[in-house]
Amino acid sequence: MQLNKSDKLSNVRYELRGRISDQADALISQGVDVIRLNIGNPGAFGFATTPAVQESLTRHAAACVPYSSTKGLPQARAAIAQYHRNLGLPNVCEEDIYTGNGVSELIQITLQAMLNPGDEVLVPSPDYPLWTAATTLAGGTPVHYICDEAADWCPDIADMRAKITPRTRAIVIINPNNPTGAVYTKDVLLQIAQLAREHKLALLADEIYDRLLFDDAVHVPIASLAPDLFCVTFNGISKSHQVCGYRAGWMVISGEKSHAQDYMAGVNTLASLRLCSNVTGQYAIIAALDDLEGPNVNLRPGGRLYEQRELVHRELNNIPGLSAVKSAGALYMFPKIDTARFNITSDEQFVLDFLREKHVLLSHGAGFNWAAPDHFRLVFLPPVDQLAQVMTRLRDFLASYKQ
Ligand code: PLP
């Protein structure tokens, strides 16, 4: 008998590791040197974690590491609680913190525990596409609100408001944002919190890039503005301390929880099913949260991420037909393509053509649930000389490209 995938998966899309990425793998297996700018994977571009985290990983990897409690090591949760209390999150207690195999696992647990068929979740467009995929997989319906490029990619509050229905359960915000690099103002966050308040919605705040800020950008955790609301904040050390492969993240439930005890019991059940998260990674969280200053060297003038962002922003805006809002945080830029100039009707085709001709892998905007075929995402993790090569290839490619 034919073995088919479950119907649950029929509408789940996750293109960051899909067809285009497979094409890149095929080229690589033929010996082609492909520059992969499609995943925010710092370790793949020569970033090393801080000495404190390295020391912790070495020490604990060698030991026989038993399971931790389902929620995580008490020392790890104490460190996480302290980190978020310092940032002003209200009503944080260790019992309502879960470590996870990356934020990825916790996003799925959160939504699986929350949604019934037909329940809606407000998700940004563009988004980090796991949020859309995990909502669908959990039986819910992702409803995308627009982030506005003309407003430095901040959420369009009127659009968000217009999309709330009696079935809406939660608002997802990704701040700092992947894929746009936006960091939201306090005013925008207050307006989002007010919407959640008026419509009794949970806030799901993916803040994994909260320590990756440039220039004078300030990150305000939305939970700190909403002590009367139920808020789940997601964070981790994949990006800030460049240890994606150790799968070390967490979530903190804060604010008003009295009406959510049944839901939280559901979260606990799902978390128990996976026993616990990677325990070596949990020790690394303790070391990382004790060393928040270490990685900042990359973010200042002269630091790798800072200079890479500068180059990409400058060069993109110098290529005829492209424009890009400068990222205030995170690792990404989401440039706009003048589709009329290149006759582009498929962003996926654009990315595939560039890959085949110039051997650079970008991600097309539709992969981030962006409706028009006029954007792509670029990861600015490679060193400046490699990024400069990418920019030259892009300029040359677009000089004669027509779809
Ligand atoms: N959330 C956002 C916004 C991300 O960009 C990523 C990874 O790129 C994740 C979550 C997943 O991170 P983790 O490695 O902790 O699973």
Tab-separated table of C-alpha atoms and ligand atoms in Angstrom:
chain	number	residue	atom	x	y	z
A	1	MET	CA	0.000	0.000	0.000
A	2	GLN	CA	1.091	3.526	-0.773
A	3	LEU	CA	2.465	5.357	2.279
A	4	ASN	CA	1.313	8.967	2.174
A	5	LYS	CA	2.001	11.849	4.462
A	6	SER	CA	-0.680	12.774	6.940
A	7	ASP	CA	-3.431	15.163	5.870
A	8	LYS	CA	-2.206	17.393	8.682
A	9	LEU	CA	0.744	18.288	6.501
A	10	SER	CA	-1.136	19.054	3.331
A	11	ASN	CA	-1.186	22.831	3.849
A	12	VAL	CA	2.093	23.165	5.710
A	13	ARG	CA	4.631	25.157	3.707
A	14	TYR	CA	8.204	25.776	4.770
A	15	GLU	CA	10.256	26.862	1.829
A	16	LEU	CA	13.452	27.927	3.560
A	17	ARG	CA	14.639	24.365	3.221
A	18	GLY	CA	12.595	23.444	0.183
A	19	ARG	CA	12.989	23.183	-3.591
A	20	ILE	CA	15.483	26.005	-4.054
A	21	SER	CA	17.687	24.783	-1.256
A	22	ASP	CA	17.600	21.293	-2.861
A	23	GLN	CA	18.806	22.840	-6.124
A	24	ALA	CA	21.703	24.411	-4.251
A	25	ASP	CA	22.559	21.030	-2.730
A	26	ALA	CA	22.490	19.464	-6.205
A	27	LEU	CA	24.926	22.096	-7.489
A	28	ILE	CA	27.193	21.576	-4.476
A	29	SER	CA	27.218	17.808	-5.078
A	30	GLN	CA	28.418	18.563	-8.625
A	31	GLY	CA	31.370	20.419	-7.106
A	32	VAL	CA	30.002	23.961	-7.535
A	33	ASP	CA	30.998	26.419	-4.816
A	34	VAL	CA	27.628	27.865	-3.765
A	35	ILE	CA	27.441	30.771	-1.317
A	36	ARG	CA	24.461	29.980	0.882
A	37	LEU	CA	22.785	33.132	2.119
A	38	ASN	CA	19.485	31.504	2.931
A	39	ILE	CA	19.824	30.484	6.600
A	40	GLY	CA	20.830	32.573	9.610
A	41	ASN	CA	23.524	30.145	10.684
A	42	PRO	CA	26.459	32.129	12.162
A	43	GLY	CA	28.603	29.048	12.850
A	44	ALA	CA	28.666	28.317	9.110
A	45	PHE	CA	30.441	31.629	8.465
A	46	GLY	CA	33.343	31.392	10.855
A	47	PHE	CA	31.765	32.987	13.913
A	48	ALA	CA	32.990	31.400	17.122
A	49	THR	CA	31.025	31.522	20.331
A	50	THR	CA	32.402	33.332	23.361
A	51	PRO	CA	35.122	31.662	25.482
A	52	ALA	CA	32.714	31.318	28.423
A	53	VAL	CA	30.173	29.394	26.353
A	54	GLN	CA	32.907	27.319	24.734
A	55	GLU	CA	34.269	26.388	28.145
A	56	SER	CA	30.817	25.358	29.352
A	57	LEU	CA	30.202	23.239	26.259
A	58	THR	CA	33.537	21.478	26.603
A	59	ARG	CA	33.021	20.808	30.303
A	60	HIS	CA	29.519	19.391	29.987
A	61	ALA	CA	29.826	17.535	26.701
A	62	ALA	CA	32.403	15.223	28.246
A	63	ALA	CA	30.248	14.268	31.205
A	64	CYS	CA	27.519	11.659	31.265
A	65	VAL	CA	24.583	14.053	30.896
A	66	PRO	CA	21.310	12.840	32.392
A	67	TYR	CA	17.869	14.174	31.425
A	68	SER	CA	16.922	17.350	33.211
A	69	SER	CA	13.432	18.060	34.495
A	70	THR	CA	10.932	18.658	31.691
A	71	LYS	CA	11.074	22.417	32.089
A	72	GLY	CA	14.850	22.507	32.261
A	73	LEU	CA	17.645	22.646	34.820
A	74	PRO	CA	16.678	24.833	37.803
A	75	GLN	CA	19.954	26.781	37.404
A	76	ALA	CA	19.168	27.463	33.737
A	77	ARG	CA	15.637	28.618	34.531
A	78	ALA	CA	16.933	30.802	37.366
A	79	ALA	CA	19.364	32.484	34.958
A	80	ILE	CA	16.612	32.950	32.359
A	81	ALA	CA	14.224	34.358	34.970
A	82	GLN	CA	16.825	36.837	36.133
A	83	TYR	CA	17.574	37.924	32.564
A	84	HIS	CA	13.925	38.693	31.875
A	85	ARG	CA	13.246	40.286	35.255
A	86	ASN	CA	16.131	42.642	34.538
A	87	LEU	CA	14.401	43.547	31.272
A	88	GLY	CA	11.213	44.416	33.119
A	89	LEU	CA	9.033	41.402	32.390
A	90	PRO	CA	6.250	41.213	34.984
A	91	ASN	CA	5.292	38.180	37.045
A	92	VAL	CA	8.171	35.962	35.924
A	93	CYS	CA	8.678	32.763	37.902
A	94	GLU	CA	10.924	29.799	37.245
A	95	GLU	CA	7.941	27.435	37.143
A	96	ASP	CA	6.642	29.165	34.017
A	97	ILE	CA	9.868	28.911	32.058
A	98	TYR	CA	10.627	26.084	29.627
A	99	THR	CA	13.906	25.417	27.922
A	100	GLY	CA	13.585	23.963	24.424
A	101	ASN	CA	15.536	22.391	21.614
A	102	GLY	CA	15.737	25.814	20.101
A	103	VAL	CA	12.921	28.320	20.012
A	104	SER	CA	11.632	26.227	17.097
A	105	GLU	CA	10.440	23.416	19.321
A	106	LEU	CA	8.768	25.789	21.774
A	107	ILE	CA	6.871	27.628	19.040
A	108	GLN	CA	5.370	24.310	18.025
A	109	ILE	CA	4.521	23.299	21.586
A	110	THR	CA	2.905	26.682	22.259
A	111	LEU	CA	0.657	26.545	19.217
A	112	GLN	CA	-0.171	22.830	19.479
A	113	ALA	CA	-1.326	23.405	23.035
A	114	MET	CA	-3.410	26.479	22.127
A	115	LEU	CA	-5.270	25.911	18.894
A	116	ASN	CA	-8.437	24.139	17.869
A	117	PRO	CA	-9.473	23.807	14.220
A	118	GLY	CA	-10.566	27.189	12.910
A	119	ASP	CA	-8.772	29.218	15.576
A	120	GLU	CA	-6.875	32.097	14.054
A	121	VAL	CA	-3.464	33.497	14.865
A	122	LEU	CA	-2.281	36.888	13.657
A	123	VAL	CA	1.150	36.387	12.114
A	124	PRO	CA	3.273	39.069	10.459
A	125	SER	CA	3.845	39.278	6.726
A	126	PRO	CA	6.664	38.893	6.047
A	127	ASP	CA	7.253	36.390	8.855
A	128	TYR	CA	9.752	33.844	10.045
A	129	PRO	CA	7.807	31.087	8.281
A	130	LEU	CA	7.888	28.575	11.103
A	131	TRP	CA	5.163	30.656	12.763
A	132	THR	CA	2.820	30.197	9.810
A	133	ALA	CA	3.721	26.536	9.320
A	134	ALA	CA	3.381	25.664	13.016
A	135	THR	CA	0.006	27.419	13.234
A	136	THR	CA	-1.268	25.389	10.285
A	137	LEU	CA	0.182	22.156	11.621
A	138	ALA	CA	-1.570	22.793	14.942
A	139	GLY	CA	-4.890	22.994	13.093
A	140	GLY	CA	-5.148	26.767	13.268
A	141	THR	CA	-5.395	29.380	10.556
A	142	PRO	CA	-2.589	31.899	10.175
A	143	VAL	CA	-3.932	35.340	9.290
A	144	HIS	CA	-1.206	37.650	8.056
A	145	TYR	CA	-1.003	41.280	9.042
A	146	ILE	CA	1.147	43.590	6.965
A	147	CYS	CA	4.430	45.034	8.093
A	148	ASP	CA	4.953	48.298	6.280
A	149	GLU	CA	8.202	48.848	4.403
A	150	ALA	CA	7.478	52.593	4.229
A	151	ALA	CA	7.380	52.658	8.048
A	152	ASP	CA	10.721	50.851	8.470
A	153	TRP	CA	8.810	47.565	8.351
A	154	CYS	CA	6.791	48.200	11.530
A	155	PRO	CA	3.450	46.387	11.796
A	156	ASP	CA	0.486	48.180	10.263
A	157	ILE	CA	-1.777	48.486	13.299
A	158	ALA	CA	-4.888	49.320	11.263
A	159	ASP	CA	-4.368	46.155	9.203
A	160	MET	CA	-3.836	44.124	12.354
A	161	ARG	CA	-7.012	45.513	13.871
A	162	ALA	CA	-9.004	44.842	10.703
A	163	LYS	CA	-7.963	41.183	10.753
A	164	ILE	CA	-9.084	40.372	14.293
A	165	THR	CA	-12.178	38.148	14.381
A	166	PRO	CA	-14.001	36.251	17.151
A	167	ARG	CA	-11.759	33.271	16.257
A	168	THR	CA	-8.489	35.122	16.869
A	169	ARG	CA	-6.541	33.647	19.773
A	170	ALA	CA	-3.156	35.315	19.679
A	171	ILE	CA	-0.927	37.924	18.059
A	172	VAL	CA	2.585	36.897	17.048
A	173	ILE	CA	5.227	39.578	16.912
A	174	ILE	CA	8.802	38.985	15.814
A	175	ASN	CA	10.951	41.774	17.219
A	176	PRO	CA	13.724	42.335	16.172
A	177	ASN	CA	12.368	40.923	12.981
A	178	ASN	CA	13.418	38.155	10.686
A	179	PRO	CA	13.392	38.757	7.682
A	180	THR	CA	13.280	42.586	7.739
A	181	GLY	CA	15.714	43.474	10.543
A	182	ALA	CA	13.148	45.921	11.972
A	183	VAL	CA	13.161	46.841	15.659
A	184	TYR	CA	9.746	48.079	16.758
A	185	THR	CA	9.219	51.343	18.582
A	186	LYS	CA	7.690	51.438	22.032
A	187	ASP	CA	4.723	53.305	20.590
A	188	VAL	CA	3.974	50.517	18.090
A	189	LEU	CA	4.336	47.899	20.809
A	190	LEU	CA	1.951	49.787	23.088
A	191	GLN	CA	-0.612	49.854	20.288
A	192	ILE	CA	-0.262	46.107	19.725
A	193	ALA	CA	-0.638	45.476	23.454
A	194	GLN	CA	-3.762	47.632	23.466
A	195	LEU	CA	-5.287	45.563	20.651
A	196	ALA	CA	-4.539	42.382	22.564
A	197	ARG	CA	-6.111	43.932	25.657
A	198	GLU	CA	-9.286	44.998	23.859
A	199	HIS	CA	-9.781	41.604	22.227
A	200	LYS	CA	-8.447	39.399	25.055
A	201	LEU	CA	-5.682	37.898	22.932
A	202	ALA	CA	-2.478	36.210	24.009
A	203	LEU	CA	0.780	37.843	22.951
A	204	LEU	CA	3.424	35.548	21.477
A	205	ALA	CA	6.675	37.493	21.266
A	206	ASP	CA	9.583	35.968	19.362
A	207	GLU	CA	12.520	38.016	20.624
A	208	ILE	CA	15.395	35.714	19.728
A	209	TYR	CA	17.304	38.679	18.204
A	210	ASP	CA	16.860	41.013	21.181
A	211	ARG	CA	20.627	41.202	21.772
A	212	LEU	CA	21.495	41.732	18.106
A	213	LEU	CA	21.001	45.489	17.785
A	214	PHE	CA	22.883	48.078	15.731
A	215	ASP	CA	23.556	51.776	16.203
A	216	ASP	CA	21.217	53.275	18.761
A	217	ALA	CA	18.413	50.720	18.364
A	218	VAL	CA	16.687	49.863	21.636
A	219	HIS	CA	14.699	46.688	22.080
A	220	VAL	CA	11.621	46.899	24.291
A	221	PRO	CA	10.148	43.516	25.277
A	222	ILE	CA	6.415	43.754	24.660
A	223	ALA	CA	5.712	41.742	27.815
A	224	SER	CA	7.260	44.550	29.857
A	225	LEU	CA	4.509	46.865	28.578
A	226	ALA	CA	1.659	44.480	29.316
A	227	PRO	CA	1.577	43.232	32.923
A	228	ASP	CA	-2.183	42.665	32.609
A	229	LEU	CA	-1.875	40.406	29.548
A	230	PHE	CA	-0.879	36.794	28.993
A	231	CYS	CA	2.406	36.831	27.163
A	232	VAL	CA	4.843	34.165	26.043
A	233	THR	CA	8.322	35.465	25.195
A	234	PHE	CA	10.683	33.285	23.132
A	235	ASN	CA	14.432	33.653	23.186
A	236	GLY	CA	17.605	31.615	22.861
A	237	ILE	CA	21.324	31.628	22.236
A	238	SER	CA	21.432	30.228	18.681
A	239	LYS	CA	22.080	33.654	17.205
A	240	SER	CA	23.381	35.855	20.023
A	241	HIS	CA	26.076	33.354	21.008
A	242	GLN	CA	26.345	31.618	17.628
A	243	VAL	CA	25.554	28.106	18.774
A	244	CYS	CA	22.602	27.217	16.524
A	245	GLY	CA	23.556	23.555	16.473
A	246	TYR	CA	23.246	23.108	20.231
A	247	ARG	CA	19.513	23.795	19.981
A	248	ALA	CA	19.255	25.926	23.106
A	249	GLY	CA	16.243	28.202	23.545
A	250	TRP	CA	13.578	29.023	26.098
A	251	MET	CA	10.175	30.564	26.622
A	252	VAL	CA	8.926	32.638	29.524
A	253	ILE	CA	5.258	32.944	30.363
A	254	SER	CA	4.654	36.289	32.036
A	255	GLY	CA	1.949	38.776	32.945
A	256	GLU	CA	-1.600	37.762	33.826
A	257	LYS	CA	-1.871	33.982	33.963
A	258	SER	CA	-4.883	33.279	36.184
A	259	HIS	CA	-7.230	32.592	33.232
A	260	ALA	CA	-4.658	30.418	31.442
A	261	GLN	CA	-3.995	27.607	33.909
A	262	ASP	CA	-5.652	24.970	31.724
A	263	TYR	CA	-3.656	26.074	28.687
A	264	MET	CA	-0.442	26.016	30.686
A	265	ALA	CA	-1.215	22.468	31.795
A	266	GLY	CA	-1.453	21.613	28.082
A	267	VAL	CA	1.940	23.155	27.443
A	268	ASN	CA	3.325	21.117	30.299
A	269	THR	CA	1.916	17.890	28.855
A	270	LEU	CA	3.496	18.526	25.461
A	271	ALA	CA	6.809	19.537	26.986
A	272	SER	CA	6.798	16.331	29.052
A	273	LEU	CA	6.368	14.218	25.929
A	274	ARG	CA	9.818	15.224	24.719
A	275	LEU	CA	11.304	14.571	28.210
A	276	CYS	CA	13.562	17.643	28.210
A	277	SER	CA	15.672	19.817	25.939
A	278	ASN	CA	19.369	19.299	25.185
A	279	VAL	CA	21.004	19.527	28.613
A	280	THR	CA	24.461	20.529	27.365
A	281	GLY	CA	22.698	23.385	25.620
A	282	GLN	CA	20.993	24.327	28.882
A	283	TYR	CA	24.379	24.666	30.598
A	284	ALA	CA	25.452	26.836	27.674
A	285	ILE	CA	22.442	29.090	28.312
A	286	ILE	CA	23.678	29.688	31.862
A	287	ALA	CA	27.142	30.594	30.587
A	288	ALA	CA	25.741	32.781	27.806
A	289	LEU	CA	23.440	34.765	30.070
A	290	ASP	CA	26.424	35.345	32.333
A	291	ASP	CA	28.339	36.731	29.327
A	292	LEU	CA	25.996	39.140	27.585
A	293	GLU	CA	28.735	41.597	26.691
A	294	GLY	CA	31.023	39.124	24.851
A	295	PRO	CA	29.178	38.947	21.510
A	296	ASN	CA	28.564	42.722	21.330
A	297	VAL	CA	31.956	43.293	19.768
A	298	ASN	CA	30.450	42.102	16.467
A	299	LEU	CA	27.762	44.764	16.534
A	300	ARG	CA	29.858	47.900	16.902
A	301	PRO	CA	31.664	49.847	14.179
A	302	GLY	CA	34.642	47.702	13.174
A	303	GLY	CA	32.836	44.529	14.295
A	304	ARG	CA	31.974	41.849	11.766
A	305	LEU	CA	28.184	42.050	11.747
A	306	TYR	CA	28.206	45.832	11.771
A	307	GLU	CA	30.563	46.138	8.817
A	308	GLN	CA	28.798	43.374	6.880
A	309	ARG	CA	25.460	45.102	7.308
A	310	GLU	CA	26.971	48.438	6.238
A	311	LEU	CA	28.378	46.937	3.063
A	312	VAL	CA	25.222	45.082	2.102
A	313	HIS	CA	22.987	48.083	2.722
A	314	ARG	CA	25.239	50.436	0.753
A	315	GLU	CA	25.732	48.071	-2.177
A	316	LEU	CA	22.128	46.933	-2.466
A	317	ASN	CA	20.953	50.510	-2.708
A	318	ASN	CA	23.567	51.158	-5.413
A	319	ILE	CA	22.270	48.401	-7.684
A	320	PRO	CA	19.754	49.799	-10.165
A	321	GLY	CA	16.351	48.244	-9.513
A	322	LEU	CA	16.964	47.314	-5.863
A	323	SER	CA	16.369	49.176	-2.607
A	324	ALA	CA	16.669	48.074	0.993
A	325	VAL	CA	15.669	49.452	4.372
A	326	LYS	CA	18.657	49.285	6.713
A	327	SER	CA	18.310	46.614	9.378
A	328	ALA	CA	18.296	47.948	12.921
A	329	GLY	CA	18.775	44.451	14.329
A	330	ALA	CA	19.127	40.721	13.551
A	331	LEU	CA	21.083	39.263	10.609
A	332	TYR	CA	18.949	39.971	7.579
A	333	MET	CA	17.888	42.455	4.963
A	334	PHE	CA	14.730	42.174	2.889
A	335	PRO	CA	15.380	44.199	-0.276
A	336	LYS	CA	12.738	45.300	-2.718
A	337	ILE	CA	13.012	44.498	-6.425
A	338	ASP	CA	11.600	46.806	-9.065
A	339	THR	CA	9.644	44.005	-10.717
A	340	ALA	CA	8.543	46.118	-13.695
A	341	ARG	CA	12.149	46.819	-14.632
A	342	PHE	CA	13.036	43.113	-14.754
A	343	ASN	CA	9.616	41.857	-15.780
A	344	ILE	CA	9.595	39.653	-12.666
A	345	THR	CA	6.406	37.748	-11.967
A	346	SER	CA	7.932	34.979	-9.834
A	347	ASP	CA	10.347	35.743	-7.004
A	348	GLU	CA	11.113	32.035	-6.757
A	349	GLN	CA	12.206	31.995	-10.396
A	350	PHE	CA	14.367	35.053	-9.795
A	351	VAL	CA	16.166	33.322	-6.910
A	352	LEU	CA	16.560	30.101	-8.915
A	353	ASP	CA	17.941	31.941	-11.940
A	354	PHE	CA	20.441	33.817	-9.770
A	355	LEU	CA	21.477	30.579	-8.089
A	356	ARG	CA	22.024	28.762	-11.387
A	357	GLU	CA	23.885	31.606	-13.012
A	358	LYS	CA	25.855	33.125	-10.133
A	359	HIS	CA	25.913	30.358	-7.528
A	360	VAL	CA	24.516	32.404	-4.666
A	361	LEU	CA	21.519	31.120	-2.729
A	362	LEU	CA	19.042	33.779	-1.562
A	363	SER	CA	15.522	33.235	-0.211
A	364	HIS	CA	12.500	34.477	-2.134
A	365	GLY	CA	10.003	36.737	-0.413
A	366	ALA	CA	7.100	34.308	-0.786
A	367	GLY	CA	9.039	31.950	1.494
A	368	PHE	CA	8.294	34.493	4.241
A	369	ASN	CA	4.617	34.680	3.401
A	370	TRP	CA	5.043	37.927	1.529
A	371	ALA	CA	2.369	38.071	-1.156
A	372	ALA	CA	3.959	40.140	-3.955
A	373	PRO	CA	6.901	38.684	-5.957
A	374	ASP	CA	9.022	41.758	-5.228
A	375	HIS	CA	11.327	40.929	-2.318
A	376	PHE	CA	14.060	38.524	-1.291
A	377	ARG	CA	15.954	37.953	1.928
A	378	LEU	CA	19.671	38.100	2.257
A	379	VAL	CA	21.647	36.894	5.282
A	380	PHE	CA	24.600	39.188	5.934
A	381	LEU	CA	26.720	36.679	7.819
A	382	PRO	CA	29.638	36.084	5.415
A	383	PRO	CA	32.788	38.198	5.753
A	384	VAL	CA	32.827	41.509	3.855
A	385	ASP	CA	35.043	40.294	1.012
A	386	GLN	CA	32.625	37.450	0.261
A	387	LEU	CA	29.608	39.748	0.570
A	388	ALA	CA	31.291	42.196	-1.801
A	389	GLN	CA	31.606	39.340	-4.325
A	390	VAL	CA	27.916	38.545	-3.864
A	391	MET	CA	27.001	42.161	-4.515
A	392	THR	CA	29.102	42.222	-7.690
A	393	ARG	CA	27.457	39.039	-8.917
A	394	LEU	CA	24.001	40.458	-8.165
A	395	ARG	CA	24.770	43.698	-9.991
A	396	ASP	CA	26.111	41.807	-13.034
A	397	PHE	CA	23.182	39.413	-13.040
A	398	LEU	CA	20.572	42.156	-12.868
A	399	ALA	CA	22.300	44.233	-15.544
A	400	SER	CA	20.772	41.965	-18.193
A	401	TYR	CA	18.070	39.987	-16.334
A	402	LYS	CA	14.553	39.829	-17.708
A	403	GLN	CA	12.036	37.243	-16.705
B	1	PLP	N1	12.593	32.652	15.583
B	1	PLP	C1	13.154	33.399	14.628
B	1	PLP	C2	12.598	34.753	14.348
B	1	PLP	C3	14.252	32.911	13.907
B	1	PLP	O1	14.791	33.667	12.953
B	1	PLP	C4	14.744	31.616	14.188
B	1	PLP	C5	15.845	31.044	13.407
B	1	PLP	O2	16.279	31.571	12.405
B	1	PLP	C6	14.116	30.876	15.197
B	1	PLP	C7	13.056	31.428	15.877
B	1	PLP	C8	14.579	29.497	15.564
B	1	PLP	O3	15.685	29.556	16.395
B	1	PLP	P1	16.223	28.311	17.198
B	1	PLP	O4	17.589	28.027	16.676
B	1	PLP	O5	16.273	28.772	18.637
B	1	PLP	O6	15.294	27.184	16.996
